[in-house]
Coordinates of C-alpha atoms in Angstrom, one line a residue:
M28 CA 83.3 99.4 137.5
S29 CA 84.9 97.2 140.1
V30 CA 87.5 94.6 139.2
L31 CA 88.7 92.0 141.7
L32 CA 91.8 89.9 141.1
Q33 CA 91.9 86.6 143.0
I34 CA 95.3 85.1 143.6
S35 CA 95.4 81.7 145.3
D36 CA 97.9 79.1 146.3
A37 CA 100.9 81.1 145.4
H38 CA 103.1 78.8 147.6
F39 CA 106.0 81.3 147.8
G40 CA 109.1 79.1 148.2
T41 CA 108.0 77.3 145.0
E42 CA 107.3 80.3 142.9
Q43 CA 108.4 80.6 139.3
V44 CA 110.1 84.0 138.4
S45 CA 108.6 84.2 134.9
V46 CA 105.1 83.6 136.2
V47 CA 105.5 86.2 138.9
E48 CA 106.6 88.7 136.4
A49 CA 103.7 87.8 134.1
L50 CA 101.3 88.3 137.0
V51 CA 102.7 91.8 137.7
A52 CA 102.2 92.6 134.0
L53 CA 98.6 91.4 134.1
S54 CA 97.8 93.5 137.1
Q55 CA 99.4 96.6 135.5
Q56 CA 97.3 95.9 132.4
Q57 CA 94.0 95.2 134.0
R58 CA 94.3 97.6 137.0
P59 CA 92.1 95.7 139.5
D60 CA 90.6 97.6 142.4
V61 CA 91.0 94.8 144.9
L62 CA 93.4 91.9 145.3
V63 CA 92.3 88.8 147.2
L64 CA 94.8 86.3 148.3
S65 CA 92.8 83.2 149.2
G66 CA 95.3 81.3 151.2
D67 CA 98.4 79.1 150.9
I68 CA 100.4 82.2 150.2
T69 CA 103.6 80.4 151.2
Q70 CA 104.9 76.8 151.0
R71 CA 106.1 76.4 154.6
A72 CA 105.1 79.6 156.5
R73 CA 108.7 80.8 156.7
A74 CA 109.5 84.5 157.2
C75 CA 111.5 84.7 153.9
Q76 CA 108.5 83.2 152.0
F77 CA 106.1 85.7 153.5
R78 CA 108.5 88.5 152.7
A79 CA 108.7 87.4 149.1
A80 CA 104.9 87.3 148.9
R81 CA 104.6 90.8 150.4
A82 CA 107.2 92.1 147.9
L83 CA 105.0 90.9 145.1
I84 CA 101.9 92.6 146.6
N85 CA 103.8 95.8 147.0
R86 CA 104.6 95.7 143.3
L87 CA 100.9 95.2 142.5
G88 CA 100.1 98.2 144.7
K89 CA 96.4 97.7 145.3
T90 CA 94.0 97.2 148.2
V91 CA 94.8 93.6 149.4
L92 CA 92.7 91.2 151.4
A93 CA 94.8 88.2 152.5
I94 CA 93.7 85.1 154.4
P95 CA 95.9 82.2 155.5
G96 CA 95.8 78.7 154.1
N97 CA 96.9 75.5 155.8
H98 CA 100.4 76.0 154.4
D99 CA 100.6 79.4 156.1
I100 CA 100.8 77.8 159.5
P101 CA 104.1 76.4 160.7
L102 CA 104.3 72.6 160.1
F103 CA 107.5 71.5 161.8
N104 CA 107.8 74.2 164.4
I105 CA 105.3 72.8 166.9
G106 CA 105.8 75.6 169.5
A107 CA 105.0 78.2 166.9
R108 CA 102.1 76.2 165.6
L109 CA 100.5 75.9 169.0
L110 CA 101.3 79.4 170.4
H111 CA 101.6 81.8 167.5
P112 CA 100.4 80.0 164.3
Y113 CA 99.7 83.3 162.4
A114 CA 102.6 85.4 163.5
Q115 CA 104.4 85.4 160.2
H116 CA 101.2 86.0 158.2
C117 CA 100.3 89.0 160.4
E118 CA 103.8 90.4 160.1
A119 CA 103.4 90.4 156.3
F120 CA 99.8 91.3 155.9
G121 CA 98.5 92.8 159.2
D122 CA 96.7 91.5 162.2
E123 CA 93.3 91.1 160.6
L124 CA 92.9 87.4 159.6
E125 CA 89.4 88.0 158.3
P126 CA 89.6 91.3 156.4
V127 CA 86.5 93.1 154.9
H128 CA 86.3 95.4 151.9
A129 CA 83.3 97.5 151.3
S130 CA 82.7 100.0 148.4
P131 CA 79.6 101.1 146.6
E132 CA 79.9 98.1 144.2
L133 CA 81.7 95.4 146.2
L134 CA 81.3 93.8 149.6
V135 CA 84.1 91.2 150.2
L136 CA 84.0 89.2 153.4
C137 CA 87.0 87.0 154.2
I138 CA 87.0 84.0 156.5
N139 CA 89.9 82.2 158.1
T140 CA 89.1 78.5 157.6
T141 CA 92.4 77.2 158.9
R142 CA 92.8 75.7 162.4
W143 CA 96.1 75.0 164.2
Y144 CA 94.9 71.5 165.1
R145 CA 94.2 70.5 161.5
H146 CA 97.0 69.6 159.2
K147 CA 95.2 70.1 155.9
N148 CA 91.5 70.4 156.2
G149 CA 89.6 73.5 157.1
E150 CA 86.4 74.3 158.9
V151 CA 83.9 77.2 159.4
S152 CA 82.4 77.7 162.8
P153 CA 78.8 78.6 163.7
A154 CA 80.1 81.9 164.9
Q155 CA 81.8 82.6 161.6
I156 CA 78.7 81.6 159.7
D157 CA 76.6 83.9 161.8
R158 CA 78.9 86.9 161.6
V159 CA 79.1 86.7 157.8
S160 CA 75.3 86.2 157.5
K161 CA 74.6 89.3 159.5
R162 CA 77.0 91.4 157.4
L163 CA 75.6 90.1 154.1
A164 CA 72.1 90.9 155.2
S165 CA 73.1 94.6 155.6
A166 CA 74.7 94.9 152.2
E167 CA 73.7 97.7 149.8
P168 CA 71.6 96.7 146.8
G169 CA 74.4 97.6 144.3
Q170 CA 77.1 95.6 145.9
L171 CA 78.4 92.3 144.6
R172 CA 78.5 90.2 147.7
V173 CA 81.6 88.0 147.8
V174 CA 82.7 85.5 150.6
V175 CA 86.3 84.3 150.5
V176 CA 87.5 81.1 152.1
H177 CA 90.6 78.9 151.4
H178 CA 89.0 75.5 151.4
P179 CA 86.5 74.6 148.6
V180 CA 82.7 74.6 149.3
A181 CA 82.0 72.5 146.1
V182 CA 84.1 70.1 144.1
L183 CA 84.0 68.5 140.7
R184 CA 85.7 65.3 141.3
A185 CA 85.3 62.5 143.9
I186 CA 89.0 62.7 144.8
D187 CA 88.4 66.2 146.1
V188 CA 85.5 65.5 148.4
Q189 CA 88.0 65.0 151.3
N190 CA 89.1 68.6 150.8
L191 CA 85.6 70.1 151.3
L192 CA 85.3 72.8 153.9
R193 CA 83.9 71.3 157.1
G194 CA 80.6 73.0 157.8
H195 CA 80.1 74.2 154.3
A196 CA 76.6 72.9 153.8
A197 CA 75.2 74.9 156.7
A198 CA 77.3 77.9 155.7
L199 CA 76.0 77.9 152.1
Q200 CA 72.4 77.8 153.3
R201 CA 72.8 80.7 155.6
W202 CA 74.9 82.8 153.3
A203 CA 72.6 82.3 150.3
A204 CA 69.6 83.3 152.4
A205 CA 71.5 86.4 153.6
G206 CA 72.3 87.5 150.0
A207 CA 75.7 86.1 149.0
D208 CA 76.5 85.9 145.3
L209 CA 79.9 84.2 145.1
V210 CA 82.1 82.1 147.4
L211 CA 85.8 82.3 146.3
G212 CA 88.2 79.5 147.3
G213 CA 91.4 77.7 146.4
H214 CA 93.4 74.8 148.1
I215 CA 93.1 72.2 145.4
H216 CA 94.9 74.0 142.6
L217 CA 92.0 73.5 140.2
P218 CA 90.1 76.4 138.7
Y219 CA 86.3 76.2 137.9
V220 CA 83.0 77.9 138.5
I221 CA 80.0 75.9 139.8
A222 CA 76.4 77.0 140.3
L223 CA 75.4 75.9 143.8
P224 CA 72.1 74.0 143.9
D225 CA 69.2 73.9 146.3
L226 CA 69.8 77.3 147.9
A227 CA 67.5 80.2 148.6
R228 CA 68.9 82.3 145.8
P229 CA 71.5 81.9 143.0
M230 CA 75.1 81.5 144.3
W231 CA 78.3 80.3 142.7
A232 CA 81.5 78.7 143.9
V233 CA 84.5 80.2 142.2
Q234 CA 87.7 78.2 142.6
A235 CA 91.2 79.5 141.6
G236 CA 94.2 77.5 140.5
T237 CA 97.7 78.0 141.7
A238 CA 98.9 81.5 140.8
V239 CA 102.6 81.3 140.5
S240 CA 103.8 78.0 142.0
S241 CA 105.5 75.1 140.3
R242 CA 103.0 72.9 142.1
V243 CA 100.5 72.8 139.3
R244 CA 97.9 70.0 139.2
D245 CA 97.3 67.4 136.5
G246 CA 98.8 69.6 133.8
V247 CA 96.5 72.6 134.6
P248 CA 98.6 75.7 134.1
N249 CA 99.1 78.5 136.6
S250 CA 96.0 80.7 136.7
V251 CA 94.2 83.5 138.4
N252 CA 90.6 84.9 138.4
L253 CA 89.4 88.3 137.4
L254 CA 85.9 89.3 138.5
R255 CA 84.2 92.3 136.7
W256 CA 81.1 94.0 138.1
G257 CA 79.6 97.4 137.2
S258 CA 79.9 99.6 134.2
D259 CA 82.2 97.4 132.1
A260 CA 80.1 94.3 132.6
P261 CA 76.6 93.7 131.2
A262 CA 74.0 95.3 133.4
G263 CA 73.3 93.2 136.5
R264 CA 75.8 90.5 135.5
C265 CA 79.2 89.5 136.8
L266 CA 81.9 88.3 134.5
I267 CA 84.3 85.7 136.0
E268 CA 87.4 85.5 133.9
R269 CA 90.0 82.8 134.2
W270 CA 93.5 83.8 133.1
D271 CA 96.0 81.1 132.4
Y272 CA 99.8 81.4 132.2
A273 CA 101.0 80.6 128.7
A274 CA 104.6 79.5 128.7
A275 CA 105.1 80.3 125.0
S276 CA 104.4 84.0 125.5
Q277 CA 105.3 84.2 129.2
A278 CA 102.1 86.0 129.8
F279 CA 98.7 85.4 131.4
V280 CA 95.9 85.0 128.7
R281 CA 92.2 84.9 129.2
T282 CA 91.0 81.4 128.5
A283 CA 87.4 81.3 129.9
V284 CA 84.6 83.6 130.9
N285 CA 81.6 82.7 133.1
D286 CA 78.7 85.3 132.8
V287 CA 76.5 85.0 135.9
Q288 CA 73.5 87.0 137.0
P289 CA 73.2 87.5 140.8
A290 CA 69.7 87.8 142.1
R291 CA 68.5 91.2 143.0
T292 CA 64.9 90.6 143.8
G293 CA 63.4 90.0 147.2
K294 CA 64.9 91.1 150.5
P295 CA 67.8 89.0 151.9
T296 CA 67.3 87.6 155.4
D297 CA 69.6 86.5 158.1
A298 CA 67.7 83.3 158.4
D299 CA 68.8 80.6 160.8

């Protein structure tokens, strides 16, 4: 079995201690194989905020894949934003801004969708689309194929259209043809799972809420996602679990499960 824990929009600097402790307890209980931090790890990209985030990850003690979000680039320090926008992120999580995890059951490909010249919005370049497509096309049959971005590739509400990842339409077409199953994102602090239409094969957008920050949206509680694939999930299916923080019990509780069936017929192609 493979279990992936998605932690997004933690915004360290605005974290809540009780929620952080509940997240540690959840990880110890569920024992995920891989942790994915899908951006906005900090509130203002300060060294102390990255250190606090790294301290949490050290307590979780698992393989971690971390990508920056727009909040993880200095906002007010213009020199740092222009010359070394990812210096603090790399100090905390290593030099690889687009980490990859491959195991017999999982292929996780991370993409840096931030840009120093964009304050809030993200984009994916043709080179990034191509690189991910080629790697997806070489995946093993038993691997769940997961792409991780910060900015959403699909939204539920008109107000969020402005937050869509620039270049997402072309990316989804290529990645679906190459065999992707899921695209994980964050940024808008709203958790949901959407089946993506009009693609070469089934693919889902999996959005995470804010993990531990006080910056919750529209009364939606802090939440994280757990993905299950393999021996403890139904054969050929992926369970996508949403775990919400319950203030009354000071613990994360499972509140929703999406049961999806990735396609495993036909040969993926790296189609242009």
